[in-house]
């Protein structure tokens, strides 16, 4: 007679091998308020570990103060993928702060994210900006916490930068009434910049009164660098060491 039991070392449990916990908070505490507000952005590495490794080596030479990761660092949200990503980013010189992508929510992915990184909705204030990291994977989660987002924006004493995975313009991802509710939240005049990935290509668009920046996937060592100074945003979209730039 056969029975069912959890498989030891199964990639589909919420038991990662890494002992790292509260990884985002620990990295936020490493941010240096005296460095220029210049940061790299990576996205959608999935299982492209070789490309992620080469991208990390390049970013380490770019004199950025921190790295933002807009999610989809796994394919199926398995604990082995979470472990592999954590292992690779240990070679980053600047601290990295991550949001959860739709692929990262699969299976036990949300539990793994919260166990390793901490809350999937959180914010911190740095250099007179509020950085809000928001889980906006509506189709995968079944809901998103717009009241929390509105409160995080409205209580900010500073202009707001939102990092999320899904672009707000992705109408198919926010079906029905939720799209209108999302649009209302994202018209808030306190928003200064919105960052996302998901689409695997670079894109910079003025949305309402602010810039929406989309970072390409790390395949081919793609990444972005943003420098914010005196109300302007200097964007560098890079493939390896070749970067195109624009100012907003």
PDB file of N, CA, C and O in Angstrom, residues 128-187:
ATOM      1  N   UNK A 128      15.626  61.523   0.643  1.00  0.00           N
ATOM      2  CA  UNK A 128      14.455  62.374   0.367  1.00  0.00           C
ATOM      3  C   UNK A 128      13.537  61.809  -0.708  1.00  0.00           C
ATOM      4  O   UNK A 128      12.866  62.557  -1.435  1.00  0.00           O
ATOM      5  N   UNK A 129      13.502  60.476  -0.802  1.00  0.00           N
ATOM      6  CA  UNK A 129      12.521  59.772  -1.619  1.00  0.00           C
ATOM      7  C   UNK A 129      11.958  58.623  -0.794  1.00  0.00           C
ATOM      8  O   UNK A 129      12.653  58.052   0.050  1.00  0.00           O
ATOM      9  N   UNK A 130      10.698  58.285  -1.028  1.00  0.00           N
ATOM     10  CA  UNK A 130      10.138  57.063  -0.481  1.00  0.00           C
ATOM     11  C   UNK A 130      10.139  56.005  -1.580  1.00  0.00           C
ATOM     12  O   UNK A 130       9.502  56.176  -2.633  1.00  0.00           O
ATOM     13  N   UNK A 131      10.835  54.915  -1.348  1.00  0.00           N
ATOM     14  CA  UNK A 131      10.845  53.771  -2.248  1.00  0.00           C
ATOM     15  C   UNK A 131       9.789  52.782  -1.775  1.00  0.00           C
ATOM     16  O   UNK A 131       9.863  52.278  -0.652  1.00  0.00           O
ATOM     17  N   UNK A 132       8.814  52.519  -2.632  1.00  0.00           N
ATOM     18  CA  UNK A 132       7.746  51.576  -2.308  1.00  0.00           C
ATOM     19  C   UNK A 132       7.921  50.342  -3.185  1.00  0.00           C
ATOM     20  O   UNK A 132       7.955  50.439  -4.415  1.00  0.00           O
ATOM     21  N   UNK A 133       8.049  49.188  -2.550  1.00  0.00           N
ATOM     22  CA  UNK A 133       8.173  47.925  -3.270  1.00  0.00           C
ATOM     23  C   UNK A 133       6.833  47.220  -3.140  1.00  0.00           C
ATOM     24  O   UNK A 133       6.377  46.926  -2.025  1.00  0.00           O
ATOM     25  N   UNK A 134       6.202  46.970  -4.295  1.00  0.00           N
ATOM     26  CA  UNK A 134       4.793  46.577  -4.303  1.00  0.00           C
ATOM     27  C   UNK A 134       4.590  45.299  -5.110  1.00  0.00           C
ATOM     28  O   UNK A 134       5.023  45.189  -6.252  1.00  0.00           O
ATOM     29  N   UNK A 135       3.922  44.342  -4.501  1.00  0.00           N
ATOM     30  CA  UNK A 135       3.523  43.115  -5.191  1.00  0.00           C
ATOM     31  C   UNK A 135       2.240  43.388  -5.966  1.00  0.00           C
ATOM     32  O   UNK A 135       1.156  43.409  -5.393  1.00  0.00           O
ATOM     33  N   UNK A 136       2.379  43.603  -7.282  1.00  0.00           N
ATOM     34  CA  UNK A 136       1.194  43.929  -8.091  1.00  0.00           C
ATOM     35  C   UNK A 136       0.827  42.796  -9.052  1.00  0.00           C
ATOM     36  O   UNK A 136       0.201  43.033 -10.091  1.00  0.00           O
ATOM     37  N   UNK A 137       1.171  41.562  -8.688  1.00  0.00           N
ATOM     38  CA  UNK A 137       0.898  40.396  -9.537  1.00  0.00           C
ATOM     39  C   UNK A 137      -0.555  39.946  -9.366  1.00  0.00           C
ATOM     40  O   UNK A 137      -0.834  38.888  -8.784  1.00  0.00           O
ATOM     41  N   UNK A 138      -1.464  40.730  -9.890  1.00  0.00           N
ATOM     42  CA  UNK A 138      -2.894  40.543  -9.625  1.00  0.00           C
ATOM     43  C   UNK A 138      -3.404  39.192 -10.118  1.00  0.00           C
ATOM     44  O   UNK A 138      -4.109  38.479  -9.392  1.00  0.00           O
ATOM     45  N   UNK A 139      -3.083  38.824 -11.348  1.00  0.00           N
ATOM     46  CA  UNK A 139      -3.626  37.576 -11.898  1.00  0.00           C
ATOM     47  C   UNK A 139      -3.120  36.360 -11.140  1.00  0.00           C
ATOM     48  O   UNK A 139      -3.826  35.353 -11.027  1.00  0.00           O
ATOM     49  N   UNK A 140      -1.917  36.433 -10.636  1.00  0.00           N
ATOM     50  CA  UNK A 140      -1.316  35.297  -9.953  1.00  0.00           C
ATOM     51  C   UNK A 140      -1.722  35.226  -8.484  1.00  0.00           C
ATOM     52  O   UNK A 140      -1.857  34.131  -7.924  1.00  0.00           O
ATOM     53  N   UNK A 141      -1.905  36.390  -7.856  1.00  0.00           N
ATOM     54  CA  UNK A 141      -2.243  36.439  -6.436  1.00  0.00           C
ATOM     55  C   UNK A 141      -3.752  36.418  -6.195  1.00  0.00           C
ATOM     56  O   UNK A 141      -4.202  36.047  -5.116  1.00  0.00           O
ATOM     57  N   UNK A 142      -4.520  36.863  -7.187  1.00  0.00           N
ATOM     58  CA  UNK A 142      -5.966  36.956  -7.019  1.00  0.00           C
ATOM     59  C   UNK A 142      -6.410  38.268  -6.433  1.00  0.00           C
ATOM     60  O   UNK A 142      -7.605  38.590  -6.431  1.00  0.00           O
ATOM     61  N   UNK A 143      -5.465  39.057  -5.933  1.00  0.00           N
ATOM     62  CA  UNK A 143      -5.764  40.377  -5.386  1.00  0.00           C
ATOM     63  C   UNK A 143      -4.452  41.123  -5.221  1.00  0.00           C
ATOM     64  O   UNK A 143      -3.369  40.515  -5.236  1.00  0.00           O
ATOM     65  N   UNK A 144      -4.529  42.435  -5.083  1.00  0.00           N
ATOM     66  CA  UNK A 144      -3.390  43.253  -4.698  1.00  0.00           C
ATOM     67  C   UNK A 144      -3.877  44.257  -3.662  1.00  0.00           C
ATOM     68  O   UNK A 144      -5.049  44.620  -3.636  1.00  0.00           O
ATOM     69  N   UNK A 145      -2.955  44.719  -2.832  1.00  0.00           N
ATOM     70  CA  UNK A 145      -3.350  45.534  -1.685  1.00  0.00           C
ATOM     71  C   UNK A 145      -3.245  47.025  -2.025  1.00  0.00           C
ATOM     72  O   UNK A 145      -2.344  47.730  -1.564  1.00  0.00           O
ATOM     73  N   UNK A 146      -4.205  47.503  -2.817  1.00  0.00           N
ATOM     74  CA  UNK A 146      -4.202  48.918  -3.196  1.00  0.00           C
ATOM     75  C   UNK A 146      -4.407  49.850  -2.002  1.00  0.00           C
ATOM     76  O   UNK A 146      -3.800  50.925  -1.975  1.00  0.00           O
ATOM     77  N   UNK A 147      -5.233  49.509  -1.004  1.00  0.00           N
ATOM     78  CA  UNK A 147      -5.319  50.402   0.168  1.00  0.00           C
ATOM     79  C   UNK A 147      -3.959  50.586   0.852  1.00  0.00           C
ATOM     80  O   UNK A 147      -3.636  51.687   1.299  1.00  0.00           O
ATOM     81  N   UNK A 148      -3.177  49.511   0.943  1.00  0.00           N
ATOM     82  CA  UNK A 148      -1.832  49.637   1.520  1.00  0.00           C
ATOM     83  C   UNK A 148      -0.969  50.567   0.663  1.00  0.00           C
ATOM     84  O   UNK A 148      -0.261  51.423   1.193  1.00  0.00           O
ATOM     85  N   UNK A 149      -1.021  50.381  -0.668  1.00  0.00           N
ATOM     86  CA  UNK A 149      -0.235  51.233  -1.573  1.00  0.00           C
ATOM     87  C   UNK A 149      -0.639  52.692  -1.422  1.00  0.00           C
ATOM     88  O   UNK A 149       0.227  53.579  -1.312  1.00  0.00           O
ATOM     89  N   UNK A 150      -1.936  52.959  -1.412  1.00  0.00           N
ATOM     90  CA  UNK A 150      -2.410  54.343  -1.274  1.00  0.00           C
ATOM     91  C   UNK A 150      -1.908  54.955   0.027  1.00  0.00           C
ATOM     92  O   UNK A 150      -1.481  56.120   0.062  1.00  0.00           O
ATOM     93  N   UNK A 151      -1.944  54.181   1.117  1.00  0.00           N
ATOM     94  CA  UNK A 151      -1.480  54.692   2.398  1.00  0.00           C
ATOM     95  C   UNK A 151       0.027  54.959   2.364  1.00  0.00           C
ATOM     96  O   UNK A 151       0.491  55.991   2.882  1.00  0.00           O
ATOM     97  N   UNK A 152       0.781  54.052   1.772  1.00  0.00           N
ATOM     98  CA  UNK A 152       2.232  54.236   1.696  1.00  0.00           C
ATOM     99  C   UNK A 152       2.593  55.483   0.895  1.00  0.00           C
ATOM    100  O   UNK A 152       3.547  56.189   1.230  1.00  0.00           O
ATOM    101  N   UNK A 153       1.820  55.763  -0.145  1.00  0.00           N
ATOM    102  CA  UNK A 153       2.063  56.973  -0.943  1.00  0.00           C
ATOM    103  C   UNK A 153       1.635  58.215  -0.160  1.00  0.00           C
ATOM    104  O   UNK A 153       2.394  59.186  -0.035  1.00  0.00           O
ATOM    105  N   UNK A 154       0.422  58.194   0.351  1.00  0.00           N
ATOM    106  CA  UNK A 154      -0.147  59.401   0.958  1.00  0.00           C
ATOM    107  C   UNK A 154       0.550  59.819   2.248  1.00  0.00           C
ATOM    108  O   UNK A 154       0.551  61.007   2.588  1.00  0.00           O
ATOM    109  N   UNK A 155       1.126  58.870   2.963  1.00  0.00           N
ATOM    110  CA  UNK A 155       1.807  59.206   4.213  1.00  0.00           C
ATOM    111  C   UNK A 155       3.264  59.608   3.995  1.00  0.00           C
ATOM    112  O   UNK A 155       3.954  59.967   4.954  1.00  0.00           O
ATOM    113  N   UNK A 156       3.715  59.555   2.751  1.00  0.00           N
ATOM    114  CA  UNK A 156       5.124  59.872   2.491  1.00  0.00           C
ATOM    115  C   UNK A 156       5.390  61.366   2.589  1.00  0.00           C
ATOM    116  O   UNK A 156       4.666  62.175   1.996  1.00  0.00           O
ATOM    117  N   UNK A 157       6.447  61.762   3.293  1.00  0.00           N
ATOM    118  CA  UNK A 157       6.849  63.172   3.306  1.00  0.00           C
ATOM    119  C   UNK A 157       7.685  63.547   2.081  1.00  0.00           C
ATOM    120  O   UNK A 157       8.054  64.700   1.919  1.00  0.00           O
ATOM    121  N   UNK A 158       7.941  62.540   1.208  1.00  0.00           N
ATOM    122  CA  UNK A 158       8.833  62.730   0.062  1.00  0.00           C
ATOM    123  C   UNK A 158       8.151  62.291  -1.237  1.00  0.00           C
ATOM    124  O   UNK A 158       7.157  61.569  -1.212  1.00  0.00           O
ATOM    125  N   UNK A 159       8.715  62.702  -2.377  1.00  0.00           N
ATOM    126  CA  UNK A 159       8.279  62.110  -3.648  1.00  0.00           C
ATOM    127  C   UNK A 159       8.482  60.594  -3.612  1.00  0.00           C
ATOM    128  O   UNK A 159       9.375  60.080  -2.928  1.00  0.00           O
ATOM    129  N   UNK A 160       7.671  59.873  -4.388  1.00  0.00           N
ATOM    130  CA  UNK A 160       7.594  58.422  -4.286  1.00  0.00           C
ATOM    131  C   UNK A 160       8.148  57.747  -5.542  1.00  0.00           C
ATOM    132  O   UNK A 160       7.853  58.149  -6.665  1.00  0.00           O
ATOM    133  N   UNK A 161       8.948  56.710  -5.313  1.00  0.00           N
ATOM    134  CA  UNK A 161       9.416  55.817  -6.370  1.00  0.00           C
ATOM    135  C   UNK A 161       8.823  54.441  -6.089  1.00  0.00           C
ATOM    136  O   UNK A 161       9.020  53.890  -5.003  1.00  0.00           O
ATOM    137  N   UNK A 162       8.082  53.890  -7.045  1.00  0.00           N
ATOM    138  CA  UNK A 162       7.447  52.581  -6.884  1.00  0.00           C
ATOM    139  C   UNK A 162       8.197  51.556  -7.727  1.00  0.00           C
ATOM    140  O   UNK A 162       8.436  51.769  -8.911  1.00  0.00           O
ATOM    141  N   UNK A 163       8.570  50.446  -7.110  1.00  0.00           N
ATOM    142  CA  UNK A 163       9.126  49.313  -7.842  1.00  0.00           C
ATOM    143  C   UNK A 163       8.146  48.152  -7.764  1.00  0.00           C
ATOM    144  O   UNK A 163       7.712  47.763  -6.680  1.00  0.00           O
ATOM    145  N   UNK A 164       7.836  47.602  -8.922  1.00  0.00           N
ATOM    146  CA  UNK A 164       6.888  46.503  -9.028  1.00  0.00           C
ATOM    147  C   UNK A 164       7.315  45.645 -10.222  1.00  0.00           C
ATOM    148  O   UNK A 164       8.266  45.992 -10.919  1.00  0.00           O
ATOM    149  N   UNK A 165       6.605  44.565 -10.468  1.00  0.00           N
ATOM    150  CA  UNK A 165       6.987  43.722 -11.609  1.00  0.00           C
ATOM    151  C   UNK A 165       6.169  44.016 -12.863  1.00  0.00           C
ATOM    152  O   UNK A 165       6.722  44.167 -13.951  1.00  0.00           O
ATOM    153  N   UNK A 166       4.865  44.088 -12.719  1.00  0.00           N
ATOM    154  CA  UNK A 166       3.974  44.217 -13.871  1.00  0.00           C
ATOM    155  C   UNK A 166       3.773  45.688 -14.225  1.00  0.00           C
ATOM    156  O   UNK A 166       3.469  46.504 -13.342  1.00  0.00           O
ATOM    157  N   UNK A 167       3.898  46.077 -15.513  1.00  0.00           N
ATOM    158  CA  UNK A 167       3.585  47.462 -15.875  1.00  0.00           C
ATOM    159  C   UNK A 167       2.102  47.753 -15.701  1.00  0.00           C
ATOM    160  O   UNK A 167       1.249  46.915 -16.018  1.00  0.00           O
ATOM    161  N   UNK A 168       1.799  48.929 -15.192  1.00  0.00           N
ATOM    162  CA  UNK A 168       0.399  49.313 -14.961  1.00  0.00           C
ATOM    163  C   UNK A 168      -0.379  49.366 -16.278  1.00  0.00           C
ATOM    164  O   UNK A 168      -1.596  49.165 -16.296  1.00  0.00           O
ATOM    165  N   UNK A 169       0.308  49.602 -17.366  1.00  0.00           N
ATOM    166  CA  UNK A 169      -0.344  49.683 -18.684  1.00  0.00           C
ATOM    167  C   UNK A 169      -0.803  48.323 -19.199  1.00  0.00           C
ATOM    168  O   UNK A 169      -1.500  48.252 -20.214  1.00  0.00           O
ATOM    169  N   UNK A 170      -0.451  47.240 -18.521  1.00  0.00           N
ATOM    170  CA  UNK A 170      -0.788  45.885 -18.958  1.00  0.00           C
ATOM    171  C   UNK A 170      -2.253  45.606 -18.638  1.00  0.00           C
ATOM    172  O   UNK A 170      -2.586  44.975 -17.624  1.00  0.00           O
ATOM    173  N   UNK A 171      -3.137  46.059 -19.522  1.00  0.00           N
ATOM    174  CA  UNK A 171      -4.573  45.996 -19.246  1.00  0.00           C
ATOM    175  C   UNK A 171      -5.059  44.563 -19.039  1.00  0.00           C
ATOM    176  O   UNK A 171      -5.934  44.307 -18.201  1.00  0.00           O
ATOM    177  N   UNK A 172      -4.511  43.601 -19.798  1.00  0.00           N
ATOM    178  CA  UNK A 172      -4.945  42.210 -19.657  1.00  0.00           C
ATOM    179  C   UNK A 172      -4.593  41.641 -18.293  1.00  0.00           C
ATOM    180  O   UNK A 172      -5.192  40.654 -17.857  1.00  0.00           O
ATOM    181  N   UNK A 173      -3.625  42.244 -17.633  1.00  0.00           N
ATOM    182  CA  UNK A 173      -3.207  41.739 -16.333  1.00  0.00           C
ATOM    183  C   UNK A 173      -4.053  42.301 -15.201  1.00  0.00           C
ATOM    184  O   UNK A 173      -4.014  41.807 -14.080  1.00  0.00           O
ATOM    185  N   UNK A 174      -4.804  43.360 -15.498  1.00  0.00           N
ATOM    186  CA  UNK A 174      -5.679  43.974 -14.490  1.00  0.00           C
ATOM    187  C   UNK A 174      -7.093  44.052 -15.078  1.00  0.00           C
ATOM    188  O   UNK A 174      -7.561  45.125 -15.468  1.00  0.00           O
ATOM    189  N   UNK A 175      -7.784  42.911 -15.165  1.00  0.00           N
ATOM    190  CA  UNK A 175      -9.078  42.873 -15.851  1.00  0.00           C
ATOM    191  C   UNK A 175     -10.199  43.497 -15.032  1.00  0.00           C
ATOM    192  O   UNK A 175     -10.146  43.568 -13.795  1.00  0.00           O
ATOM    193  N   UNK A 176     -11.212  43.958 -15.741  1.00  0.00           N
ATOM    194  CA  UNK A 176     -12.424  44.431 -15.078  1.00  0.00           C
ATOM    195  C   UNK A 176     -12.213  45.691 -14.259  1.00  0.00           C
ATOM    196  O   UNK A 176     -11.433  46.576 -14.613  1.00  0.00           O
ATOM    197  N   UNK A 177     -12.882  45.742 -13.113  1.00  0.00           N
ATOM    198  CA  UNK A 177     -12.891  46.946 -12.285  1.00  0.00           C
ATOM    199  C   UNK A 177     -11.533  47.269 -11.683  1.00  0.00           C
ATOM    200  O   UNK A 177     -11.250  48.425 -11.369  1.00  0.00           O
ATOM    201  N   UNK A 178     -10.675  46.252 -11.519  1.00  0.00           N
ATOM    202  CA  UNK A 178      -9.395  46.499 -10.859  1.00  0.00           C
ATOM    203  C   UNK A 178      -8.536  47.474 -11.663  1.00  0.00           C
ATOM    204  O   UNK A 178      -7.778  48.254 -11.085  1.00  0.00           O
ATOM    205  N   UNK A 179      -8.682  47.486 -12.998  1.00  0.00           N
ATOM    206  CA  UNK A 179      -7.868  48.390 -13.809  1.00  0.00           C
ATOM    207  C   UNK A 179      -8.180  49.842 -13.472  1.00  0.00           C
ATOM    208  O   UNK A 179      -7.276  50.673 -13.330  1.00  0.00           O
ATOM    209  N   UNK A 180      -9.442  50.163 -13.317  1.00  0.00           N
ATOM    210  CA  UNK A 180      -9.812  51.525 -12.949  1.00  0.00           C
ATOM    211  C   UNK A 180      -9.292  51.899 -11.571  1.00  0.00           C
ATOM    212  O   UNK A 180      -8.843  53.027 -11.353  1.00  0.00           O
ATOM    213  N   UNK A 181      -9.340  50.960 -10.632  1.00  0.00           N
ATOM    214  CA  UNK A 181      -8.843  51.214  -9.289  1.00  0.00           C
ATOM    215  C   UNK A 181      -7.331  51.427  -9.300  1.00  0.00           C
ATOM    216  O   UNK A 181      -6.800  52.308  -8.613  1.00  0.00           O
ATOM    217  N   UNK A 182      -6.620  50.618 -10.098  1.00  0.00           N
ATOM    218  CA  UNK A 182      -5.167  50.772 -10.235  1.00  0.00           C
ATOM    219  C   UNK A 182      -4.837  52.137 -10.832  1.00  0.00           C
ATOM    220  O   UNK A 182      -3.946  52.849 -10.343  1.00  0.00           O
ATOM    221  N   UNK A 183      -5.559  52.525 -11.869  1.00  0.00           N
ATOM    222  CA  UNK A 183      -5.292  53.811 -12.525  1.00  0.00           C
ATOM    223  C   UNK A 183      -5.461  54.977 -11.554  1.00  0.00           C
ATOM    224  O   UNK A 183      -4.674  55.935 -11.582  1.00  0.00           O
ATOM    225  N   UNK A 184      -6.463  54.906 -10.696  1.00  0.00           N
ATOM    226  CA  UNK A 184      -6.674  55.979  -9.717  1.00  0.00           C
ATOM    227  C   UNK A 184      -5.478  56.066  -8.767  1.00  0.00           C
ATOM    228  O   UNK A 184      -4.964  57.159  -8.499  1.00  0.00           O
ATOM    229  N   UNK A 185      -5.014  54.926  -8.280  1.00  0.00           N
ATOM    230  CA  UNK A 185      -3.872  54.929  -7.356  1.00  0.00           C
ATOM    231  C   UNK A 185      -2.626  55.507  -8.012  1.00  0.00           C
ATOM    232  O   UNK A 185      -1.852  56.239  -7.371  1.00  0.00           O
ATOM    233  N   UNK A 186      -2.424  55.213  -9.278  1.00  0.00           N
ATOM    234  CA  UNK A 186      -1.195  55.614  -9.962  1.00  0.00           C
ATOM    235  C   UNK A 186      -1.263  57.021 -10.556  1.00  0.00           C
ATOM    236  O   UNK A 186      -0.313  57.460 -11.191  1.00  0.00           O
ATOM    237  N   UNK A 187      -2.347  57.726 -10.319  1.00  0.00           N
ATOM    238  CA  UNK A 187      -2.413  59.138 -10.685  1.00  0.00           C
ATOM    239  C   UNK A 187      -2.042  60.049  -9.518  1.00  0.00           C
ATOM    240  O   UNK A 187      -2.102  61.273  -9.640  1.00  0.00           O
TER     241      UNK A 187
END
